[in-house]
Amino acid sequence: MRKRRSPSASASAVFRSIRSFVEEHDTLSAIVAGSIVFRLFYENSEFGFVSNLTSVSRIQEGLRFSSVADAVYVSNQPPLVLLFYDWVLSCLPLSLFNILCDAAGSLALFELCRLNLQHESLVEEPIERVMDERIRPPKILNRLDNTNWKLLVAAAYFVNPLSTAVPSTQPLSNFLVLLSIMFALRPSRNIPASMSVLALATYVTWWPIGLLAPLLCCLSQPADPPESSNPSPSSRRPKLAPAGTVILGLTAFASAMGLLLAVSSWTVSPSHPTSWEWIHHSYYHWATFQDLTPNVGLYWYFFAQIFSRFRTYFLVTFNVLPFLLVAPILIRLKEIPVAAIVSLVSLFNILAPYPTFGSVTFSFLLMLSCPRSVVRLRFISMFCLIALPVPSVLLVAFWRLWAIKESGNGNYVYFQQLAYTVFAGLIALDFLSASVSRIKALKLTRKPAAKLKTS
């Protein structure tokens, strides 16, 4: 029997690992420590960093009421989110909670990068050795140290200046999204855990439901390729058929989501647990853009200009549009579902009615978990990435002139938002194009090998 370590021994092992990490990466440790100190004593509520959908100040306004139904009506947040943040704010400061969420999210992103890089090296690296030079990825990929790459991606997520010290629910929702993807990529393919966490993320903010299909596709794939000579121990377990995986995943997601909705209804009205009026003040309120004020996106300006009789048509169009992209992207990138997930996250955040600077940069950081697609990006992505800070800074400056000093014009804000959205959209589309080129290169290299085997 293996002896279980005592808590003191486990704590000492953790402290030893932290000490060795600090000694090996002193510069990175100093940056992380500086970020923690900065976030503890500074709160950024500027325009573009917090939206009405994710603002914790709205939650605090709702928590002033003793009734949960009144709190939902004021804050436009689901009941369990209100109760959870009520418990969190009574136990520790919001800045410390967001630091813990981002730290856990960076660990989940580190593990996500490790699992994805491991799978890519097993599947694609043998094919890249015999790939034609004209379609082979750049040589920088061969010199990439996977350990340092994973560490840099996780550290960049934690010290991201556009999402640090922001009083919003975004750190929690980002962590849940990363955790659900990580569970789907593990060799054990933990279907109930991945789907349950995805249901939690969907409950907090509705858009992660668009990741249901690509996550099921990822769970249906084998952990190791058939030609792998050293399969992982967990991949030797008997696996479900793809149809069984889809059924189990949908059942787990529907059960978790149904349980959350049922508990929410009981919390709002214990005497009438079948009342769903709180959905009208939360999810329906989000979908109808009733609280759409100037933000980083384009929807607020569009809905300020259209006639009221066309509002219902465009509400349906803009709510359905991101979900119409799920099927074509998944069909085209079904061989590399992680790239499909990253592409969908990017498009959902860019086309969201309440976007922020942090949500868009979260998409860019998630792209770094697919280095074989990143190295195939064209010059247009580099140009857009360099040009992106210009409309970002001008957007905040023009908004202050317009809304605070009342000496500007709303059209100036819209033009900077248009430039920001175009630059971010071009990067997302170029990543999608690079992933498609990556699949084409793999298929072109596999075809001659298949012909040789048959002959």
Tab-separated table of C-alpha atoms in Angstrom, residues 6-448:
chain	number	residue	atom	x	y	z
A	6	SER	CA	0.704	14.255	5.544
A	7	PRO	CA	-0.588	17.832	4.947
A	8	SER	CA	2.666	19.301	6.252
A	9	ALA	CA	4.704	17.205	3.813
A	10	SER	CA	2.439	18.254	0.919
A	11	ALA	CA	2.714	21.914	1.912
A	12	SER	CA	6.499	21.708	2.128
A	13	ALA	CA	6.626	20.083	-1.312
A	14	VAL	CA	4.519	22.922	-2.736
A	15	PHE	CA	6.768	25.552	-1.145
A	16	ARG	CA	9.872	23.784	-2.485
A	17	SER	CA	8.433	23.760	-6.006
A	18	ILE	CA	7.550	27.470	-5.720
A	19	ARG	CA	11.047	28.257	-4.454
A	20	SER	CA	12.703	26.335	-7.287
A	21	PHE	CA	10.447	28.087	-9.813
A	22	VAL	CA	11.391	31.520	-8.436
A	23	GLU	CA	15.084	30.655	-8.559
A	24	GLU	CA	14.869	29.430	-12.170
A	25	HIS	CA	12.608	32.241	-13.464
A	26	ASP	CA	13.483	35.254	-11.344
A	27	THR	CA	12.441	37.881	-13.916
A	28	LEU	CA	9.097	36.242	-14.606
A	29	SER	CA	8.469	35.802	-10.882
A	30	ALA	CA	9.154	39.499	-10.292
A	31	ILE	CA	6.648	40.454	-13.012
A	32	VAL	CA	3.987	38.158	-11.540
A	33	ALA	CA	4.597	39.492	-8.018
A	34	GLY	CA	4.377	43.074	-9.272
A	35	SER	CA	1.106	42.267	-11.016
A	36	ILE	CA	-0.351	40.832	-7.793
A	37	VAL	CA	0.611	43.931	-5.788
A	38	PHE	CA	-0.779	46.209	-8.492
A	39	ARG	CA	-4.099	44.373	-8.597
A	40	LEU	CA	-4.495	44.409	-4.827
A	41	PHE	CA	-4.330	48.204	-4.562
A	42	TYR	CA	-5.761	49.419	-7.881
A	43	GLU	CA	-9.180	49.026	-9.454
A	44	ASN	CA	-9.761	49.808	-13.128
A	45	SER	CA	-13.341	50.760	-13.999
A	46	GLU	CA	-12.533	52.737	-17.144
A	47	PHE	CA	-14.639	52.623	-20.284
A	48	GLY	CA	-13.990	49.462	-22.308
A	49	PHE	CA	-12.729	47.381	-19.386
A	50	VAL	CA	-16.071	46.622	-17.677
A	51	SER	CA	-19.426	46.021	-19.358
A	52	ASN	CA	-22.952	46.126	-17.980
A	53	LEU	CA	-23.122	42.353	-18.361
A	54	THR	CA	-20.051	41.609	-16.242
A	55	SER	CA	-19.944	44.525	-13.791
A	56	VAL	CA	-19.664	43.530	-10.132
A	57	SER	CA	-20.927	46.966	-9.081
A	58	ARG	CA	-24.303	46.012	-10.566
A	59	ILE	CA	-24.238	42.852	-8.451
A	60	GLN	CA	-23.444	44.907	-5.350
A	61	GLU	CA	-26.391	47.194	-6.099
A	62	GLY	CA	-28.684	44.185	-6.304
A	63	LEU	CA	-27.323	42.679	-3.088
A	64	ARG	CA	-28.555	45.709	-1.138
A	65	PHE	CA	-32.048	44.255	-1.371
A	66	SER	CA	-33.065	41.498	1.002
A	67	SER	CA	-35.169	39.665	-1.586
A	68	VAL	CA	-33.391	37.596	-4.241
A	69	ALA	CA	-36.125	38.449	-6.763
A	70	ASP	CA	-35.519	42.180	-6.258
A	71	ALA	CA	-31.763	41.640	-6.534
A	72	VAL	CA	-32.218	39.863	-9.879
A	73	TYR	CA	-34.507	42.662	-11.092
A	74	VAL	CA	-31.928	45.360	-10.244
A	75	SER	CA	-28.686	43.611	-11.210
A	76	ASN	CA	-29.995	41.553	-14.178
A	77	GLN	CA	-27.851	38.618	-13.039
A	78	PRO	CA	-28.858	34.965	-12.397
A	79	PRO	CA	-29.765	34.236	-8.768
A	80	LEU	CA	-26.946	31.792	-8.021
A	81	VAL	CA	-24.372	34.258	-9.365
A	82	LEU	CA	-25.727	36.866	-6.947
A	83	LEU	CA	-25.619	34.471	-4.005
A	84	PHE	CA	-22.130	33.283	-4.912
A	85	TYR	CA	-20.700	36.812	-5.097
A	86	ASP	CA	-22.530	37.728	-1.900
A	87	TRP	CA	-20.651	34.912	-0.169
A	88	VAL	CA	-17.353	35.826	-1.876
A	89	LEU	CA	-17.545	39.527	-1.004
A	90	SER	CA	-18.321	38.665	2.619
A	91	CYS	CA	-15.218	36.458	2.874
A	92	LEU	CA	-12.478	38.294	0.953
A	93	PRO	CA	-11.906	41.370	-1.225
A	94	LEU	CA	-12.993	41.223	-4.847
A	95	SER	CA	-9.472	41.952	-6.076
A	96	LEU	CA	-8.115	38.931	-4.200
A	97	PHE	CA	-10.888	36.706	-5.575
A	98	ASN	CA	-10.135	37.820	-9.142
A	99	ILE	CA	-6.440	37.143	-8.552
A	100	LEU	CA	-7.287	33.607	-7.428
A	101	CYS	CA	-9.534	33.108	-10.490
A	102	ASP	CA	-6.819	34.325	-12.858
A	103	ALA	CA	-4.199	32.189	-11.098
A	104	ALA	CA	-6.408	29.115	-11.468
A	105	GLY	CA	-7.142	30.116	-15.062
A	106	SER	CA	-3.430	30.421	-15.843
A	107	LEU	CA	-2.842	26.935	-14.408
A	108	ALA	CA	-5.703	25.578	-16.516
A	109	LEU	CA	-4.273	27.315	-19.591
A	110	PHE	CA	-0.824	25.869	-18.815
A	111	GLU	CA	-2.295	22.358	-18.647
A	112	LEU	CA	-4.364	23.019	-21.773
A	113	CYS	CA	-1.228	24.050	-23.688
A	114	ARG	CA	0.659	21.018	-22.413
A	115	LEU	CA	-2.053	18.568	-23.473
A	116	ASN	CA	-2.566	20.200	-26.866
A	117	LEU	CA	1.164	20.405	-27.626
A	118	GLN	CA	1.606	16.787	-26.569
A	119	HIS	CA	-1.211	15.649	-28.856
A	120	GLU	CA	0.043	17.758	-31.762
A	121	SER	CA	3.575	16.430	-31.424
A	122	LEU	CA	2.287	12.839	-31.543
A	123	VAL	CA	-0.034	13.406	-34.508
A	124	GLU	CA	1.566	16.095	-36.665
A	125	GLU	CA	5.290	16.040	-35.932
A	126	PRO	CA	5.936	12.708	-37.768
A	127	ILE	CA	4.036	14.032	-40.801
A	128	GLU	CA	5.915	17.350	-40.750
A	129	ARG	CA	9.249	15.519	-41.061
A	130	VAL	CA	8.309	14.299	-44.559
A	131	MET	CA	6.264	17.365	-45.508
A	132	ASP	CA	7.183	19.355	-48.584
A	133	GLU	CA	9.165	22.489	-47.792
A	134	ARG	CA	6.606	24.706	-49.521
A	135	ILE	CA	3.857	23.738	-47.053
A	136	ARG	CA	5.991	22.889	-44.028
A	137	PRO	CA	5.535	25.208	-41.005
A	138	PRO	CA	8.361	27.698	-40.302
A	139	LYS	CA	11.508	26.404	-38.661
A	140	ILE	CA	10.855	28.435	-35.537
A	141	LEU	CA	8.406	25.710	-34.523
A	142	ASN	CA	11.268	23.193	-34.281
A	143	ARG	CA	13.213	25.488	-31.963
A	144	LEU	CA	10.220	26.085	-29.721
A	145	ASP	CA	10.796	24.938	-26.163
A	146	ASN	CA	7.424	23.572	-25.125
A	147	THR	CA	8.005	24.094	-21.418
A	148	ASN	CA	8.951	27.770	-21.778
A	149	TRP	CA	6.136	28.332	-24.271
A	150	LYS	CA	3.508	26.944	-21.898
A	151	LEU	CA	4.943	28.966	-19.039
A	152	LEU	CA	4.997	32.194	-21.037
A	153	VAL	CA	1.408	31.718	-22.206
A	154	ALA	CA	0.187	31.095	-18.667
A	155	ALA	CA	2.143	34.073	-17.311
A	156	ALA	CA	0.848	36.340	-20.086
A	157	TYR	CA	-2.702	35.353	-19.171
A	158	PHE	CA	-2.131	36.195	-15.509
A	159	VAL	CA	-0.392	39.570	-16.017
A	160	ASN	CA	-2.564	40.651	-18.958
A	161	PRO	CA	-2.775	44.442	-18.435
A	162	LEU	CA	-6.182	44.714	-20.149
A	163	SER	CA	-7.959	42.366	-17.742
A	164	THR	CA	-6.131	42.950	-14.446
A	165	ALA	CA	-7.673	44.931	-11.606
A	166	VAL	CA	-11.081	44.893	-13.325
A	167	PRO	CA	-14.154	44.573	-11.035
A	168	SER	CA	-16.108	42.154	-13.198
A	169	THR	CA	-17.239	38.541	-13.399
A	170	GLN	CA	-15.041	37.948	-16.441
A	171	PRO	CA	-12.157	36.248	-14.554
A	172	LEU	CA	-14.629	33.658	-13.240
A	173	SER	CA	-16.229	32.975	-16.634
A	174	ASN	CA	-12.833	32.771	-18.384
A	175	PHE	CA	-11.616	30.286	-15.780
A	176	LEU	CA	-14.689	28.089	-16.259
A	177	VAL	CA	-14.251	28.090	-20.047
A	178	LEU	CA	-10.574	27.133	-19.745
A	179	LEU	CA	-11.390	24.420	-17.216
A	180	SER	CA	-14.021	22.826	-19.463
A	181	ILE	CA	-11.583	22.748	-22.407
A	182	MET	CA	-8.845	21.297	-20.207
A	183	PHE	CA	-11.111	18.464	-19.002
A	184	ALA	CA	-12.017	17.692	-22.627
A	185	LEU	CA	-8.342	17.442	-23.633
A	186	ARG	CA	-7.238	15.142	-20.843
A	187	PRO	CA	-6.395	11.564	-21.889
A	188	SER	CA	-9.105	10.263	-19.571
A	189	ARG	CA	-11.680	12.371	-21.477
A	190	ASN	CA	-13.683	13.364	-18.391
A	191	ILE	CA	-17.030	13.948	-20.107
A	192	PRO	CA	-19.222	14.712	-17.035
A	193	ALA	CA	-16.678	17.173	-15.600
A	194	SER	CA	-16.202	19.019	-18.898
A	195	MET	CA	-19.925	19.300	-19.592
A	196	SER	CA	-20.784	20.298	-16.014
A	197	VAL	CA	-18.194	23.073	-15.999
A	198	LEU	CA	-19.433	24.227	-19.411
A	199	ALA	CA	-22.957	24.394	-17.963
A	200	LEU	CA	-21.629	26.563	-15.130
A	201	ALA	CA	-19.914	28.877	-17.625
A	202	THR	CA	-23.126	29.081	-19.668
A	203	TYR	CA	-25.080	29.924	-16.527
A	204	VAL	CA	-22.707	32.786	-15.665
A	205	THR	CA	-22.662	34.195	-19.213
A	206	TRP	CA	-24.683	32.673	-22.028
A	207	TRP	CA	-22.193	32.541	-24.932
A	208	PRO	CA	-20.169	29.401	-23.856
A	209	ILE	CA	-23.107	27.230	-24.978
A	210	GLY	CA	-21.697	27.707	-28.485
A	211	LEU	CA	-18.697	25.566	-27.436
A	212	LEU	CA	-20.873	22.525	-26.740
A	213	ALA	CA	-20.519	20.979	-30.207
A	214	PRO	CA	-16.708	21.446	-30.566
A	215	LEU	CA	-16.137	20.132	-27.046
A	216	LEU	CA	-18.183	17.020	-27.856
A	217	CYS	CA	-16.108	16.609	-31.030
A	218	CYS	CA	-12.936	16.890	-28.953
A	219	LEU	CA	-14.232	14.350	-26.432
A	220	SER	CA	-15.117	11.914	-29.241
A	221	GLN	CA	-11.559	11.805	-30.568
A	222	PRO	CA	-9.019	9.287	-29.182
A	223	ALA	CA	-6.489	10.624	-26.716
A	224	ASP	CA	-3.537	9.184	-28.681
A	225	PRO	CA	-3.280	8.490	-32.402
A	226	PRO	CA	-3.466	4.853	-33.522
A	227	GLU	CA	0.170	4.884	-34.621
A	228	SER	CA	1.443	6.051	-31.239
A	229	SER	CA	3.939	3.569	-29.833
A	230	ASN	CA	3.733	4.892	-26.261
A	231	PRO	CA	0.095	5.545	-25.468
A	232	SER	CA	-0.728	7.125	-22.156
A	233	PRO	CA	-2.007	4.754	-19.426
A	234	SER	CA	-5.402	6.460	-19.282
A	235	SER	CA	-5.832	6.125	-23.065
A	236	ARG	CA	-5.624	2.308	-22.768
A	237	ARG	CA	-8.988	2.250	-21.011
A	238	PRO	CA	-11.979	1.189	-23.093
A	239	LYS	CA	-13.564	4.219	-24.734
A	240	LEU	CA	-17.130	5.017	-25.674
A	241	ALA	CA	-18.173	5.155	-29.297
A	242	PRO	CA	-18.568	8.684	-30.722
A	243	ALA	CA	-22.367	8.371	-30.545
A	244	GLY	CA	-22.155	7.256	-26.911
A	245	THR	CA	-19.840	10.178	-26.097
A	246	VAL	CA	-22.266	12.656	-27.654
A	247	ILE	CA	-25.242	11.180	-25.802
A	248	LEU	CA	-23.390	11.116	-22.470
A	249	GLY	CA	-22.115	14.664	-23.003
A	250	LEU	CA	-25.519	16.061	-23.903
A	251	THR	CA	-27.085	14.256	-20.943
A	252	ALA	CA	-24.470	15.630	-18.541
A	253	PHE	CA	-24.814	19.175	-19.891
A	254	ALA	CA	-28.627	19.104	-19.860
A	255	SER	CA	-28.690	17.625	-16.335
A	256	ALA	CA	-26.257	20.211	-14.941
A	257	MET	CA	-28.016	23.100	-16.682
A	258	GLY	CA	-31.448	21.872	-15.606
A	259	LEU	CA	-30.271	21.527	-12.007
A	260	LEU	CA	-28.879	25.079	-12.008
A	261	LEU	CA	-32.097	26.505	-13.443
A	262	ALA	CA	-34.277	24.534	-11.030
A	263	VAL	CA	-32.259	25.610	-7.987
A	264	SER	CA	-32.364	29.205	-9.241
A	265	SER	CA	-36.149	29.141	-9.533
A	266	TRP	CA	-36.470	27.670	-6.035
A	267	THR	CA	-34.072	30.310	-4.662
A	268	VAL	CA	-36.027	33.197	-6.163
A	269	SER	CA	-39.442	31.894	-5.121
A	270	PRO	CA	-39.452	28.927	-2.696
A	271	SER	CA	-43.267	28.944	-2.605
A	272	HIS	CA	-43.485	28.835	-6.429
A	273	PRO	CA	-40.414	26.889	-7.596
A	274	THR	CA	-41.843	26.588	-11.131
A	275	SER	CA	-41.764	30.366	-11.667
A	276	TRP	CA	-39.320	31.415	-14.389
A	277	GLU	CA	-39.822	35.161	-14.154
A	278	TRP	CA	-36.188	35.680	-13.162
A	279	ILE	CA	-35.108	34.544	-16.660
A	280	HIS	CA	-36.976	37.545	-18.094
A	281	HIS	CA	-34.876	39.883	-15.921
A	282	SER	CA	-31.540	38.174	-16.643
A	283	TYR	CA	-31.044	36.140	-19.844
A	284	TYR	CA	-33.929	37.741	-21.737
A	285	HIS	CA	-32.661	41.152	-20.624
A	286	TRP	CA	-29.244	40.332	-22.112
A	287	ALA	CA	-30.643	38.934	-25.372
A	288	THR	CA	-32.884	41.950	-26.035
A	289	PHE	CA	-30.045	44.451	-25.473
A	290	GLN	CA	-32.163	46.509	-23.069
A	291	ASP	CA	-29.064	47.746	-21.241
A	292	LEU	CA	-26.952	48.412	-24.327
A	293	THR	CA	-24.807	51.473	-23.610
A	294	PRO	CA	-21.635	52.645	-25.449
A	295	ASN	CA	-18.973	49.942	-25.254
A	296	VAL	CA	-16.139	48.461	-27.314
A	297	GLY	CA	-18.560	46.736	-29.705
A	298	LEU	CA	-20.624	48.077	-32.581
A	299	TYR	CA	-24.142	47.023	-31.649
A	300	TRP	CA	-24.956	50.011	-29.429
A	301	TYR	CA	-24.400	52.501	-32.262
A	302	PHE	CA	-26.346	50.407	-34.753
A	303	PHE	CA	-29.383	50.063	-32.482
A	304	ALA	CA	-29.265	53.781	-31.726
A	305	GLN	CA	-29.697	54.531	-35.442
A	306	ILE	CA	-32.312	52.003	-36.641
A	307	PHE	CA	-36.074	52.515	-36.519
A	308	SER	CA	-37.884	50.825	-33.655
A	309	ARG	CA	-39.998	48.672	-35.985
A	310	PHE	CA	-36.828	46.911	-37.231
A	311	ARG	CA	-35.437	46.254	-33.761
A	312	THR	CA	-36.929	42.765	-33.341
A	313	TYR	CA	-35.559	41.577	-36.681
A	314	PHE	CA	-32.020	42.712	-35.937
A	315	LEU	CA	-32.191	41.399	-32.369
A	316	VAL	CA	-32.833	37.912	-33.726
A	317	THR	CA	-30.185	38.343	-36.440
A	318	PHE	CA	-27.382	39.507	-34.144
A	319	ASN	CA	-28.183	36.932	-31.447
A	320	VAL	CA	-28.244	34.015	-33.893
A	321	LEU	CA	-25.328	35.116	-36.121
A	322	PRO	CA	-22.449	33.865	-33.882
A	323	PHE	CA	-24.124	30.469	-33.443
A	324	LEU	CA	-24.535	30.072	-37.215
A	325	LEU	CA	-20.730	29.991	-37.459
A	326	VAL	CA	-20.399	26.927	-35.210
A	327	ALA	CA	-21.369	24.273	-37.782
A	328	PRO	CA	-19.201	25.425	-40.746
A	329	ILE	CA	-16.131	26.045	-38.573
A	330	LEU	CA	-16.484	22.695	-36.812
A	331	ILE	CA	-16.984	20.816	-40.095
A	332	ARG	CA	-13.877	22.433	-41.569
A	333	LEU	CA	-11.681	22.017	-38.472
A	334	LYS	CA	-13.004	18.736	-37.085
A	335	GLU	CA	-9.509	17.185	-37.237
A	336	ILE	CA	-8.129	19.877	-34.899
A	337	PRO	CA	-11.094	20.731	-32.623
A	338	VAL	CA	-8.953	22.861	-30.299
A	339	ALA	CA	-8.343	25.309	-33.157
A	340	ALA	CA	-12.095	25.284	-33.817
A	341	ILE	CA	-12.767	26.096	-30.148
A	342	VAL	CA	-10.243	28.948	-30.200
A	343	SER	CA	-11.716	30.361	-33.424
A	344	LEU	CA	-15.244	30.246	-32.015
A	345	VAL	CA	-14.189	31.888	-28.743
A	346	SER	CA	-12.553	34.693	-30.740
A	347	LEU	CA	-15.584	35.270	-32.953
A	348	PHE	CA	-18.022	35.087	-30.042
A	349	ASN	CA	-16.053	37.697	-28.097
A	350	ILE	CA	-15.700	40.015	-31.084
A	351	LEU	CA	-19.361	39.735	-32.123
A	352	ALA	CA	-20.660	39.987	-28.542
A	353	PRO	CA	-23.082	42.811	-27.707
A	354	TYR	CA	-21.135	43.646	-24.516
A	355	PRO	CA	-17.439	43.135	-25.390
A	356	THR	CA	-14.480	44.464	-23.420
A	357	PHE	CA	-10.777	44.832	-24.050
A	358	GLY	CA	-10.163	41.891	-21.730
A	359	SER	CA	-12.513	39.529	-23.580
A	360	VAL	CA	-10.786	40.174	-26.910
A	361	THR	CA	-7.273	39.776	-25.480
A	362	PHE	CA	-8.436	36.550	-23.816
A	363	SER	CA	-9.150	35.220	-27.314
A	364	PHE	CA	-5.698	36.233	-28.529
A	365	LEU	CA	-4.009	34.545	-25.569
A	366	LEU	CA	-6.029	31.402	-26.183
A	367	MET	CA	-4.683	31.328	-29.752
A	368	LEU	CA	-1.196	30.800	-28.334
A	369	SER	CA	-2.248	27.320	-27.200
A	370	CYS	CA	-2.157	26.310	-30.900
A	371	PRO	CA	1.399	27.263	-31.982
A	372	ARG	CA	1.176	25.260	-35.223
A	373	SER	CA	-1.615	27.571	-36.340
A	374	VAL	CA	0.030	30.710	-34.946
A	375	VAL	CA	3.250	30.183	-36.942
A	376	ARG	CA	1.196	30.087	-40.157
A	377	LEU	CA	-0.320	33.531	-39.555
A	378	ARG	CA	0.324	36.039	-42.309
A	379	PHE	CA	1.736	39.554	-42.168
A	380	ILE	CA	-1.754	41.040	-41.888
A	381	SER	CA	-2.090	39.645	-38.355
A	382	MET	CA	1.173	41.238	-37.253
A	383	PHE	CA	0.116	44.546	-38.793
A	384	CYS	CA	-3.294	44.430	-37.042
A	385	LEU	CA	-1.733	43.466	-33.717
A	386	ILE	CA	0.671	46.423	-33.888
A	387	ALA	CA	-2.096	48.787	-35.007
A	388	LEU	CA	-4.641	47.612	-32.427
A	389	PRO	CA	-3.417	49.853	-29.542
A	390	VAL	CA	-4.053	52.985	-31.628
A	391	PRO	CA	-7.875	52.724	-31.829
A	392	SER	CA	-7.924	51.336	-28.269
A	393	VAL	CA	-6.294	54.456	-26.822
A	394	LEU	CA	-8.273	56.831	-29.042
A	395	LEU	CA	-11.491	55.017	-28.153
A	396	VAL	CA	-11.071	55.729	-24.431
A	397	ALA	CA	-9.904	59.311	-25.111
A	398	PHE	CA	-12.811	60.167	-27.419
A	399	TRP	CA	-15.310	58.582	-25.033
A	400	ARG	CA	-14.045	60.769	-22.177
A	401	LEU	CA	-14.316	63.846	-24.390
A	402	TRP	CA	-17.842	62.903	-25.410
A	403	ALA	CA	-19.388	61.485	-22.220
A	404	ILE	CA	-17.481	63.285	-19.441
A	405	LYS	CA	-16.263	66.618	-20.791
A	406	GLU	CA	-19.135	66.907	-23.317
A	407	SER	CA	-16.856	68.396	-25.947
A	408	GLY	CA	-16.674	65.450	-28.348
A	409	ASN	CA	-18.934	63.508	-30.681
A	410	GLY	CA	-20.312	59.971	-30.520
A	411	ASN	CA	-19.350	59.403	-34.149
A	412	TYR	CA	-15.664	59.700	-33.235
A	413	VAL	CA	-16.133	56.924	-30.673
A	414	TYR	CA	-17.904	54.753	-33.254
A	415	PHE	CA	-15.136	55.151	-35.849
A	416	GLN	CA	-12.510	53.980	-33.361
A	417	GLN	CA	-14.721	51.054	-32.371
A	418	LEU	CA	-15.097	50.147	-36.035
A	419	ALA	CA	-11.312	50.179	-36.529
A	420	TYR	CA	-10.798	48.141	-33.340
A	421	THR	CA	-13.367	45.529	-34.401
A	422	VAL	CA	-11.922	45.279	-37.933
A	423	PHE	CA	-8.364	44.744	-36.650
A	424	ALA	CA	-9.461	42.139	-34.087
A	425	GLY	CA	-11.700	40.411	-36.640
A	426	LEU	CA	-8.894	40.195	-39.199
A	427	ILE	CA	-6.639	38.500	-36.627
A	428	ALA	CA	-9.388	35.994	-35.775
A	429	LEU	CA	-10.106	35.250	-39.451
A	430	ASP	CA	-6.397	34.896	-40.215
A	431	PHE	CA	-6.080	32.373	-37.379
A	432	LEU	CA	-9.001	30.459	-38.866
A	433	SER	CA	-7.359	30.569	-42.307
A	434	ALA	CA	-4.038	29.401	-40.841
A	435	SER	CA	-5.773	26.430	-39.197
A	436	VAL	CA	-7.407	25.501	-42.520
A	437	SER	CA	-3.998	25.700	-44.258
A	438	ARG	CA	-2.582	23.474	-41.552
A	439	ILE	CA	-5.212	20.788	-42.258
A	440	LYS	CA	-4.611	21.054	-46.018
A	441	ALA	CA	-0.866	20.552	-45.539
A	442	LEU	CA	-1.482	17.442	-43.416
A	443	LYS	CA	-3.882	15.983	-45.990
A	444	LEU	CA	-1.521	16.644	-48.901
A	445	THR	CA	1.299	14.900	-47.049
A	446	ARG	CA	-0.839	11.909	-46.030
A	447	LYS	CA	-2.062	11.190	-49.566
A	448	PRO	CA	1.285	10.062	-51.085
